[in-house]
mmCIF file of C-alpha atoms and ligand atoms in Angstrom:
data_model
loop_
_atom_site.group_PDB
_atom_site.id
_atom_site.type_symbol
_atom_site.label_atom_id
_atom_site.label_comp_id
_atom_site.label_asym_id
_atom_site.label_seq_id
_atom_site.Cartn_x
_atom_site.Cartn_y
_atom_site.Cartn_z
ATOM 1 C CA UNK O 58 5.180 -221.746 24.718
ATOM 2 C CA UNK O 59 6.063 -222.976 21.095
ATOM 3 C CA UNK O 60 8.877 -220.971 19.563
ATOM 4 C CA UNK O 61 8.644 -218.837 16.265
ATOM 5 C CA UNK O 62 10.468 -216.927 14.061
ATOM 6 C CA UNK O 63 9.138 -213.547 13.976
ATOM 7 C CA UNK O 64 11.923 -211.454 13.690
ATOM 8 C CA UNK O 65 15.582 -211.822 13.007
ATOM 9 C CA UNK O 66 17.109 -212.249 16.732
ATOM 10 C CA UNK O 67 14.458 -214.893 17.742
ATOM 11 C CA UNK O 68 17.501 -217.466 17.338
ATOM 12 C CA UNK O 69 21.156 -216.457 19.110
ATOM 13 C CA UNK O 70 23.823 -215.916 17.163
ATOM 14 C CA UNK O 71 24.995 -219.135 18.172
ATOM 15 C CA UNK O 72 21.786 -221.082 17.165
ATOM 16 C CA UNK O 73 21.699 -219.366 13.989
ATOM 17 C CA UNK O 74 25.446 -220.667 13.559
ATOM 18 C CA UNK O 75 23.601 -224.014 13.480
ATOM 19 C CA UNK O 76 20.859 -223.340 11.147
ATOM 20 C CA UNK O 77 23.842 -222.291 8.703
ATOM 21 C CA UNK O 78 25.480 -225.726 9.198
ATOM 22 C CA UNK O 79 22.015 -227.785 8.491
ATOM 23 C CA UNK O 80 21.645 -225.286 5.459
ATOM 24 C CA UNK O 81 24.812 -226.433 4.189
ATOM 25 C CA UNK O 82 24.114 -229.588 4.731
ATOM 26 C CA UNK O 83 20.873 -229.741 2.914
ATOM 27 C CA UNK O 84 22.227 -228.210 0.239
ATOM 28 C CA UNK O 85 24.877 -230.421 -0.375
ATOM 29 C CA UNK O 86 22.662 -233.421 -0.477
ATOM 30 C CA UNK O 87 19.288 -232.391 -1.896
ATOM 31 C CA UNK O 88 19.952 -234.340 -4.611
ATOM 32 C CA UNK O 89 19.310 -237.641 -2.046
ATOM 33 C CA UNK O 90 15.753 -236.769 -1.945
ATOM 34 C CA UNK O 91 12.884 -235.933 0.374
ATOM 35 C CA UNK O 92 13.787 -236.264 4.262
ATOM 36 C CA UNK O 93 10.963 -237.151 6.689
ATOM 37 C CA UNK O 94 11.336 -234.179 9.416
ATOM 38 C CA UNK O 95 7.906 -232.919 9.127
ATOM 39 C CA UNK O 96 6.245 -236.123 7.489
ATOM 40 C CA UNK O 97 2.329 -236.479 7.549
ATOM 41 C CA UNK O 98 2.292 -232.748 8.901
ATOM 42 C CA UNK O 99 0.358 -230.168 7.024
ATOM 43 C CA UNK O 100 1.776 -226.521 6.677
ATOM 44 C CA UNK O 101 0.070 -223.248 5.736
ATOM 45 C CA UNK O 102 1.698 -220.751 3.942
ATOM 46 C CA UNK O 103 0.007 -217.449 3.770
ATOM 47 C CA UNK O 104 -0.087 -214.597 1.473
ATOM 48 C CA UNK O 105 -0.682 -210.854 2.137
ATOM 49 C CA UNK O 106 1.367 -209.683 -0.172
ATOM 50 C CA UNK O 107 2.883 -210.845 -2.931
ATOM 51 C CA UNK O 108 6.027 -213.414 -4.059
ATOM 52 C CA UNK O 109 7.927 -215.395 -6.187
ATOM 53 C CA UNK O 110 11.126 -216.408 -4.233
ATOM 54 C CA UNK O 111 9.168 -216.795 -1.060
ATOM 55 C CA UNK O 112 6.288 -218.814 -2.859
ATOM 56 C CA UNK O 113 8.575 -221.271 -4.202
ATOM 57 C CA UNK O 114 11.167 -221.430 -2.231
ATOM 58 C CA UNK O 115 9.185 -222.468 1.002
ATOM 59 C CA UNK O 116 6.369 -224.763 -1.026
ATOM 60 C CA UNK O 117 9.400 -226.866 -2.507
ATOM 61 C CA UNK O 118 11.133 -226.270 0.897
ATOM 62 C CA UNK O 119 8.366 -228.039 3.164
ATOM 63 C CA UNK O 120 7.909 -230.622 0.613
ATOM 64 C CA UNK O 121 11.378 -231.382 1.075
ATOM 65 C CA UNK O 122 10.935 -231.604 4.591
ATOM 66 C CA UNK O 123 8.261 -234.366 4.349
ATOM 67 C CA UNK O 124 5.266 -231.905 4.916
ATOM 68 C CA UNK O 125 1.992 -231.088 2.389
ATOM 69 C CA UNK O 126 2.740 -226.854 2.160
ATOM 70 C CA UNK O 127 -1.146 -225.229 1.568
ATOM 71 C CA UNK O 128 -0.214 -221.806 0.012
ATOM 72 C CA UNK O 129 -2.808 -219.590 0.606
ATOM 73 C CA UNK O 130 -4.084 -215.798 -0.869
ATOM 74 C CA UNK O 131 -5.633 -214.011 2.371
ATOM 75 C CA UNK O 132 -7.928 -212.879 -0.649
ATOM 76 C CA UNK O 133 -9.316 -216.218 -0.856
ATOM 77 C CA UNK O 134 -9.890 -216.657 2.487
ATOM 78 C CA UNK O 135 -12.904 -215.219 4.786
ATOM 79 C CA UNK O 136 -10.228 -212.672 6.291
ATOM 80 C CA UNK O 137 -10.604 -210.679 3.147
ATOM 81 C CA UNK O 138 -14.318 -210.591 4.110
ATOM 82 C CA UNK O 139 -13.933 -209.597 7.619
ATOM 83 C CA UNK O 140 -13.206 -212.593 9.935
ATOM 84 C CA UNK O 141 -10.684 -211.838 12.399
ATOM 85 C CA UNK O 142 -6.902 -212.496 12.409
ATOM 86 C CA UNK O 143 -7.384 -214.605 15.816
ATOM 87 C CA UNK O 144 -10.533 -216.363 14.501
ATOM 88 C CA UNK O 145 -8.094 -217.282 11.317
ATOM 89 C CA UNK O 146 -5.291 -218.439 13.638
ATOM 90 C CA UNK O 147 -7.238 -220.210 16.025
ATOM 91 C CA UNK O 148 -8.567 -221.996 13.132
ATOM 92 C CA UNK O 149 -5.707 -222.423 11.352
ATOM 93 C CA UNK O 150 -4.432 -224.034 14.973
ATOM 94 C CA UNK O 151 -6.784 -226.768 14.369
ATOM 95 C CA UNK O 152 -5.964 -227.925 11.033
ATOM 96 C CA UNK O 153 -2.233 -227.224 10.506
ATOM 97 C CA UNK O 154 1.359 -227.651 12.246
ATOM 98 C CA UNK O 155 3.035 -224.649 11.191
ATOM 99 C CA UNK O 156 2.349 -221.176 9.174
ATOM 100 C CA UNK O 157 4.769 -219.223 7.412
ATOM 101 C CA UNK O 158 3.140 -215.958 7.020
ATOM 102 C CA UNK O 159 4.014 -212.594 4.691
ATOM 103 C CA UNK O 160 1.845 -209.426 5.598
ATOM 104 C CA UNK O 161 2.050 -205.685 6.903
ATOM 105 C CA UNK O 162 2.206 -204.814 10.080
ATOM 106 C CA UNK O 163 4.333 -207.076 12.538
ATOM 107 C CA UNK O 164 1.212 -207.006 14.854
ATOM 108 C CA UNK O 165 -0.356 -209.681 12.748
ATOM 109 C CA UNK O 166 2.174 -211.983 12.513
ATOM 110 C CA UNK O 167 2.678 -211.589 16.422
ATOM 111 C CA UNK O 168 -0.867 -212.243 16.150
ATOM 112 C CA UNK O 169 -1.239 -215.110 14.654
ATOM 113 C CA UNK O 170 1.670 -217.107 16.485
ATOM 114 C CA UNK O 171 -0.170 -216.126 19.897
ATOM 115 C CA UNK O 172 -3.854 -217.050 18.732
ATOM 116 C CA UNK O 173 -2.889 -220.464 16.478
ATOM 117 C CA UNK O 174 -0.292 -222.069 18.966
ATOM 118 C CA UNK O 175 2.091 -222.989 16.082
ATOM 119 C CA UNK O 176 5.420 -222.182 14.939
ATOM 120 C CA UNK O 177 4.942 -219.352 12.970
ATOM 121 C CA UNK O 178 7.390 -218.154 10.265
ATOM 122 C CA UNK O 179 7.809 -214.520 9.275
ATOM 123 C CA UNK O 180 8.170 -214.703 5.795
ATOM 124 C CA UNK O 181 7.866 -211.107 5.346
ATOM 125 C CA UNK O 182 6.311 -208.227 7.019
ATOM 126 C CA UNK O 183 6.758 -204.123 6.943
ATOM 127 C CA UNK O 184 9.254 -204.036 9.539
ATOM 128 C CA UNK O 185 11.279 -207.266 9.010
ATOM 129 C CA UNK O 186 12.213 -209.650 6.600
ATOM 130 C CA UNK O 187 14.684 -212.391 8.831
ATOM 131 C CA UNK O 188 14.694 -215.140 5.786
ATOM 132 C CA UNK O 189 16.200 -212.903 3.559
ATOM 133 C CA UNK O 190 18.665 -211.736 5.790
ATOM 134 C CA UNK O 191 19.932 -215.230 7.050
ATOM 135 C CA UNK O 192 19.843 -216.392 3.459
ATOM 136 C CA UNK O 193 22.275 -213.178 2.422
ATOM 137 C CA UNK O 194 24.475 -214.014 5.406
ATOM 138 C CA UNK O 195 24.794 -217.301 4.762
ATOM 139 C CA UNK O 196 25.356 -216.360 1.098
ATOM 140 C CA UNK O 197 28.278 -214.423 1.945
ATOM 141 C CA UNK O 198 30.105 -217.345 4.230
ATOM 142 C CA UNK O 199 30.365 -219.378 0.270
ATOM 143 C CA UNK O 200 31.881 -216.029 -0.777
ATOM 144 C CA UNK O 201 33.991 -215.384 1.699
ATOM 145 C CA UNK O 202 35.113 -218.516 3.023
ATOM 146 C CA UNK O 203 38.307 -220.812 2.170
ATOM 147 C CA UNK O 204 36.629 -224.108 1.403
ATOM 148 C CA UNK O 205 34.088 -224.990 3.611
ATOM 149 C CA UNK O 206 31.694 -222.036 4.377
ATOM 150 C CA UNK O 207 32.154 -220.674 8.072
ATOM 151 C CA UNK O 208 30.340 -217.821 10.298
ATOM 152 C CA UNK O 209 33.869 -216.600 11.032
ATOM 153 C CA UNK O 210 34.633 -216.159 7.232
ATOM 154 C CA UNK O 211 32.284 -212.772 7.604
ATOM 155 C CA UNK O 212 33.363 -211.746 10.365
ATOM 156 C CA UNK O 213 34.284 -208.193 10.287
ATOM 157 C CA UNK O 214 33.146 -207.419 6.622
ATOM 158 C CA UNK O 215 32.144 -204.319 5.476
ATOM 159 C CA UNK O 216 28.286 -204.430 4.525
ATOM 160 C CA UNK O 217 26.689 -201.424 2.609
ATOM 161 C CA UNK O 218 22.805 -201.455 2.310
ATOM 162 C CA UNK O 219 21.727 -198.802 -0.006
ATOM 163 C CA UNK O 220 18.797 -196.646 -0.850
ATOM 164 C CA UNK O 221 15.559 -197.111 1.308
ATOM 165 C CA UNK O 222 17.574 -197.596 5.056
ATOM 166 C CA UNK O 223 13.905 -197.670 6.442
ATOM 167 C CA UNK O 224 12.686 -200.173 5.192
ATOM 168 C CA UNK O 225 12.317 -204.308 6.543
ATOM 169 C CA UNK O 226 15.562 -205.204 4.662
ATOM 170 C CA UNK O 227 17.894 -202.750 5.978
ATOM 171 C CA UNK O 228 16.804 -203.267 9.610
ATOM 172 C CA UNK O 229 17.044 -207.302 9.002
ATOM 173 C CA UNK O 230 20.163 -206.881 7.936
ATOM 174 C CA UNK O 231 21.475 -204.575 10.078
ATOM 175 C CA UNK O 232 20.171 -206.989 13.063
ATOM 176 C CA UNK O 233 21.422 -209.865 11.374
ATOM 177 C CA UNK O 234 24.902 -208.536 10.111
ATOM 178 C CA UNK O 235 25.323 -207.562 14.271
ATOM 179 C CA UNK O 236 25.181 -211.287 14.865
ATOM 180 C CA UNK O 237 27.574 -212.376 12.970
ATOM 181 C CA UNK O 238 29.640 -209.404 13.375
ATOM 182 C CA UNK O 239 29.337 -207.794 10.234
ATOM 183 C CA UNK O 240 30.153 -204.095 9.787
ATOM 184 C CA UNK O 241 26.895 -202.740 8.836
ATOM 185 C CA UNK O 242 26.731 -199.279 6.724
ATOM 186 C CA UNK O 243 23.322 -197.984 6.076
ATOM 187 C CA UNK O 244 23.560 -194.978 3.206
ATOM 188 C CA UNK O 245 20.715 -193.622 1.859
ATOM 189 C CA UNK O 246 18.729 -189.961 2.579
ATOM 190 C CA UNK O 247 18.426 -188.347 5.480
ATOM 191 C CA UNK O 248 14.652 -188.381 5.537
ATOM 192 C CA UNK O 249 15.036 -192.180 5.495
ATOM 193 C CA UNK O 250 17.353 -192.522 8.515
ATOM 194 C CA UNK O 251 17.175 -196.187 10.134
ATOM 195 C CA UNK O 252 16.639 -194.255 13.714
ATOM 196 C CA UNK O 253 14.571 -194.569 15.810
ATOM 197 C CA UNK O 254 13.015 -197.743 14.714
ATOM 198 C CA UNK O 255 16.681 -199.606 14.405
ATOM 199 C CA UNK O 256 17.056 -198.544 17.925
ATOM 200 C CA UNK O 257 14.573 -199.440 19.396
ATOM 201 C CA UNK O 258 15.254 -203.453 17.415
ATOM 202 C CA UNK O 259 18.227 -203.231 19.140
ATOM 203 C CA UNK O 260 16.845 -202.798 22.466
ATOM 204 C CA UNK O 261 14.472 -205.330 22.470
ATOM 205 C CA UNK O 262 16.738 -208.003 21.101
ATOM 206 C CA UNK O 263 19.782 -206.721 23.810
ATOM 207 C CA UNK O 264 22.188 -206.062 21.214
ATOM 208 C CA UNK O 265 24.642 -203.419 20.856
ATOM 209 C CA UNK O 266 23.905 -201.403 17.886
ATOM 210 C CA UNK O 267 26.786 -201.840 15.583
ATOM 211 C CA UNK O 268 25.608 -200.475 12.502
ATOM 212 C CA UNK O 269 26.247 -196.401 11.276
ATOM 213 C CA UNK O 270 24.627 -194.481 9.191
ATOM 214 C CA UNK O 271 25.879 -191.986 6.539
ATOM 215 C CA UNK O 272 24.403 -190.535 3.398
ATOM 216 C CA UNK O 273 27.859 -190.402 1.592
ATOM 217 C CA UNK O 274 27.494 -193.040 -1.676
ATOM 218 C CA UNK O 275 31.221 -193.120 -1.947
ATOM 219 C CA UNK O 276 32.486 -192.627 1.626
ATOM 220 C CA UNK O 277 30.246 -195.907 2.606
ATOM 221 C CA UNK O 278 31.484 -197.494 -0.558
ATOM 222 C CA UNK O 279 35.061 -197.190 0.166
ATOM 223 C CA UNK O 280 36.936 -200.810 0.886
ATOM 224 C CA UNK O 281 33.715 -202.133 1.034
ATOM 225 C CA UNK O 282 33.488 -206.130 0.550
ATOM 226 C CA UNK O 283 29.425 -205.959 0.049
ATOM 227 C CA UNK O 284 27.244 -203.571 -1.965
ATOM 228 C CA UNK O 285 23.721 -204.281 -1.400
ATOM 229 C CA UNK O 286 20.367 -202.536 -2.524
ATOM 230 C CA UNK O 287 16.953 -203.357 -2.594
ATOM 231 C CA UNK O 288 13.865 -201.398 -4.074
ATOM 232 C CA UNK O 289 12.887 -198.123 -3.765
ATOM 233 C CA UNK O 290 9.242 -199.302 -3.418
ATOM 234 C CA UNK O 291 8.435 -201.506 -0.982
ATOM 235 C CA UNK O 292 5.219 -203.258 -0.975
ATOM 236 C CA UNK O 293 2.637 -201.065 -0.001
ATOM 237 C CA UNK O 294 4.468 -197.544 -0.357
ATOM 238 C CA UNK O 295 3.300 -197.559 -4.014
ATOM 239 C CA UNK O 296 1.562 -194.138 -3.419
ATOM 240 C CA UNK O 297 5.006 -192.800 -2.533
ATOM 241 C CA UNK O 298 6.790 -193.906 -5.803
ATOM 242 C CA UNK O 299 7.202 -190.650 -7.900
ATOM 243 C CA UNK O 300 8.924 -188.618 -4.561
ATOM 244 C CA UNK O 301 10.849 -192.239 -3.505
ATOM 245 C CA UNK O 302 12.483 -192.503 -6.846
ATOM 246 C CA UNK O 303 13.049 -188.581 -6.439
ATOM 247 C CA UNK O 304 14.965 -188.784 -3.032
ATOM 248 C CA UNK O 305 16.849 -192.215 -3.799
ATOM 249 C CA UNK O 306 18.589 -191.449 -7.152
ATOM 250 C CA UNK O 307 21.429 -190.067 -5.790
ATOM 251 C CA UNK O 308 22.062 -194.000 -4.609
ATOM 252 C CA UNK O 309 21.860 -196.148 -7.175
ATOM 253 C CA UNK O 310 24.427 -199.165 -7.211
ATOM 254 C CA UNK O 311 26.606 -198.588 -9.936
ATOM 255 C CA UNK O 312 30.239 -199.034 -11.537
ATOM 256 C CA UNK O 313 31.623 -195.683 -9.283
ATOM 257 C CA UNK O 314 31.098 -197.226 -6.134
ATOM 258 C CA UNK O 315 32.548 -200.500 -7.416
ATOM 259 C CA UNK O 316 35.524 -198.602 -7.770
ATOM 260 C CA UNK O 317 36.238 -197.574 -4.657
ATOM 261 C CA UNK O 318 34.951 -200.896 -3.385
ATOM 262 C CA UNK O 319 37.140 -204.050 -2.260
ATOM 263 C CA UNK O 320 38.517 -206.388 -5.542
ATOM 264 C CA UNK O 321 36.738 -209.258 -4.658
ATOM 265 C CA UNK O 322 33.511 -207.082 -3.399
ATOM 266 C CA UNK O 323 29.958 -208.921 -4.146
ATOM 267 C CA UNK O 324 26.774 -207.372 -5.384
ATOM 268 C CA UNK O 325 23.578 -208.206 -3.518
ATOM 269 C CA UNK O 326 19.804 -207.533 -4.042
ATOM 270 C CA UNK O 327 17.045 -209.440 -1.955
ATOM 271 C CA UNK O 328 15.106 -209.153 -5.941
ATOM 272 C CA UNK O 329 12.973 -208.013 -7.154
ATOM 273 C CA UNK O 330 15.372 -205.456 -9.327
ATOM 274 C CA UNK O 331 14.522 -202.623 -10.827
ATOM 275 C CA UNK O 332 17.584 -202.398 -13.053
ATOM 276 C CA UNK O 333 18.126 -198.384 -13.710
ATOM 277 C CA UNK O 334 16.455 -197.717 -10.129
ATOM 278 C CA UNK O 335 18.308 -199.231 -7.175
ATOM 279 C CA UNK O 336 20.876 -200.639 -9.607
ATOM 280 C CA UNK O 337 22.136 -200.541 -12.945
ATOM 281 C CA UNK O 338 21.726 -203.155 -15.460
ATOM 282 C CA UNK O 339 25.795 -203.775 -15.821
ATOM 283 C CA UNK O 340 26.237 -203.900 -12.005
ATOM 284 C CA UNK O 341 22.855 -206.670 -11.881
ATOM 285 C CA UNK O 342 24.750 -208.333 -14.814
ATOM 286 C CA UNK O 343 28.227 -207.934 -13.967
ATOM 287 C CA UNK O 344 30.816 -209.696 -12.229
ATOM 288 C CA UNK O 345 30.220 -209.054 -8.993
ATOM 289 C CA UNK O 346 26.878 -210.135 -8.945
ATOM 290 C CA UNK O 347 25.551 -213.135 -6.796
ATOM 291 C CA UNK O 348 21.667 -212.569 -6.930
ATOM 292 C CA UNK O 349 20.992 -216.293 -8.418
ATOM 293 C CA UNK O 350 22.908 -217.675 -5.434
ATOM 294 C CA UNK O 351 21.059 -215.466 -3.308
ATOM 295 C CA UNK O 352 18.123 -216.648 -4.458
ATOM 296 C CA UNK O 353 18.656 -220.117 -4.558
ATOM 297 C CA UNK O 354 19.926 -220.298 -1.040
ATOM 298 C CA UNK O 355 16.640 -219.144 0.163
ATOM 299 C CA UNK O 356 15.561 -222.510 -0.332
ATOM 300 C CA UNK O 357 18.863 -224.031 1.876
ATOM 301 C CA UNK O 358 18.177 -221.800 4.471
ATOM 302 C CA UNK O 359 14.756 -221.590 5.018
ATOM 303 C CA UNK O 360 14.331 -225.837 5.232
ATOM 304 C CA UNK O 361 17.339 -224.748 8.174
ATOM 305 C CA UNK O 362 15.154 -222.641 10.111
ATOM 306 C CA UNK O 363 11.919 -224.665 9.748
ATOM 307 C CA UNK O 364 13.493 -227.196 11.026
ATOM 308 C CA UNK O 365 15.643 -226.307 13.178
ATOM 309 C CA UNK O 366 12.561 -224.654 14.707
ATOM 310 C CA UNK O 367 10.657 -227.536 14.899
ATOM 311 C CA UNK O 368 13.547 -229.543 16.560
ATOM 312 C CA UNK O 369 13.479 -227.361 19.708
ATOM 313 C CA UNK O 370 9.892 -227.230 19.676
ATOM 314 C CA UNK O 371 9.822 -230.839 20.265
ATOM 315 C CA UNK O 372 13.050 -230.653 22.586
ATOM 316 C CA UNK O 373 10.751 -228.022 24.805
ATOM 317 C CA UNK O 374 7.405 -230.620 24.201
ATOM 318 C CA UNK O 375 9.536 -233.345 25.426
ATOM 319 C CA UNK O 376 10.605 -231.767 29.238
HETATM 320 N N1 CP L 851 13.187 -211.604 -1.990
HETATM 321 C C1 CP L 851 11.917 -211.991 -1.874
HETATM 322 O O1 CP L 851 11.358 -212.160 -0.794
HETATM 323 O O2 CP L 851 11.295 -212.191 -3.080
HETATM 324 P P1 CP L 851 9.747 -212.369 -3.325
HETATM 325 O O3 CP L 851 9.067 -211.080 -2.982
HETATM 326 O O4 CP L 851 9.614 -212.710 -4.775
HETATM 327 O O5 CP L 851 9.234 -213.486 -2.458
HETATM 328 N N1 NVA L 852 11.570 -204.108 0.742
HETATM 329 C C1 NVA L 852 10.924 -204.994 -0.215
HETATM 330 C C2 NVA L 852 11.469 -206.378 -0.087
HETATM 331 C C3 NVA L 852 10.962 -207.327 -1.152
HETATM 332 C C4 NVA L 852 11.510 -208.721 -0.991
HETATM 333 C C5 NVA L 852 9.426 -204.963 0.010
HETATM 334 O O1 NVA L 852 8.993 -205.000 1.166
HETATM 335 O O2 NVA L 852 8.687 -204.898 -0.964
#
């Protein structure tokens, strides 16, 4: 069975200790050039929804790697037209080597790694979004850490995820933050409580749930060392903006819950922003602000996983 990465706890905490050492290592020498991991392999990367970090981040990232990324529209492809998502992935099995994939449901991406046979990426779906949540992780080990960035430099943090706490980034991060033993606080409204589907993430992957929940702004902001928000509006909800926008202004990342936060506290946003939404323009602009370095290190850590991936694929192929 080749391996994927569908959701967040598909590596152990301890193998995704190593993907953040390779990250750091390819960025600290991507200046050297392309490296031949995936060389004379072809890679699909496939659109459902749309992107600009994930676009460009993994079609430099695989050409980094050695490989020829096809990006892909499912709107130009017969799938838009009716063909099945196993037809698609058994054909896809026949031309390509590995798939990164953003869509809706997690169904399809499930889908697509069982029908094509390949090493599937989840570059996005409803319910998860894993790259994102390694990349902010390993974000916060630069922060956090004395000179060189360690796993054990977040250890213990206080995390704050505001706004939508049912949505793919808050339960990434809350299953991602449990890895590395981050203290995870999920505030938003009640109506958008994590439960049950956090819960039931939790069960499936065997870990403790170690994140809360509370709908207190200022309580969850309190000594905190990370304030992090993400839009209101995820794709596909945009029939629900109007009442969204409604329920979530109470939790807007601002200057008040800086103050109560830790001195050296970052700001983090998965971007797109919607400055005077989810945040406000002198908290996206400000000093505490690390979204470029976010962003960037999607590119890092992403190359990590592919390849990491790909190494114990051919570990397994080689038994
Ligand atoms: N953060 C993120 O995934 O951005 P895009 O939607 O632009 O890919
Ligand atoms: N929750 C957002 C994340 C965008 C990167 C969405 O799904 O649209």
């Amino acid at each position: 069975m080749v391996r994927s990465f569908l959701k967040d706890t598909d590596f152990s905490p301890a193998e995704a200790k190593e993907v953040f050492d390779l990250a750091a290592r390819y960025k600290a020498t991507r200046s050297a050039g392309i490296i031949d991991v995936l060389k004379s392999e072809s890679w699909g990367v496939l659109f459902f929804k749309k992107s600009t970090r994930t676009r460009l981040s993994f079609e430099a990232g695989l050409y980094e790697l050695g490989a020829h990324p096809m990006v892909m529209s499912s709107n130009d492809l017969q799938i838009s037209r009716g063909e099945t998502i196993e037809d698609t992935a058994r054909i896809m099995g026949r031309f390509l080597h590995g798939l990164v994939i953003r869509t809706f449901e997690q169904e399809i991406v499930e889908k697509f790694a069982k029908y094509s046979g390949l090493p599937v990426i989840n570059a996005l779906t409803d319910l998860l979004h894993p790259c994102q949540s390694y990349t902010d992780m390993f974000t916060m080990t630069e922060f956090f850490s004395d000179g060189k960035p360690t796993p054990e430099s977040i250890k213990g943090k206080k995390f704050v995820f505001f706004g939508d706490t049912a949505c793919n980034m808050a339960y990434s991060l809350a299953l991602a933050g449990a890895m590395f033993d981050v203290e995870v606080v999920l505030c938003g409204p009640e109506e958008f409580k994590p439960e049950p589907v956090l819960n039931k993430l939790f069960k499936e992957a065997n870990l403790t749930p170690t994140w809360t929940f509370t709908s207190d702004p200022i309580e969850a902001s309190l000594k905190a060392d990370v304030l992090y928000t993400d839009v209101w509006v995820s794709m596909g909800k945009e029939d629900e903006k109007a009442e969204r926008i409604k329920t979530m202004s109470p939790y807007q990342v601002n200057d008040s819950l800086f103050k109560v936060a830790n001195k050296n506290s970052l700001f983090m946003h998965c971007l797109p922003a919607h400055a005077g939404e989810e945040v406000s323009q002198e908290v996206l602009d400000g000093k505490h602000s690390v979204i470029f370095d976010q962003a960037e290190n999607r590119l890092h850590v992403q190359k990590a996983i592919v390849s990491y991936l790909v190494g114990k694929n051919r570990e397994m192929a080689r038994k």
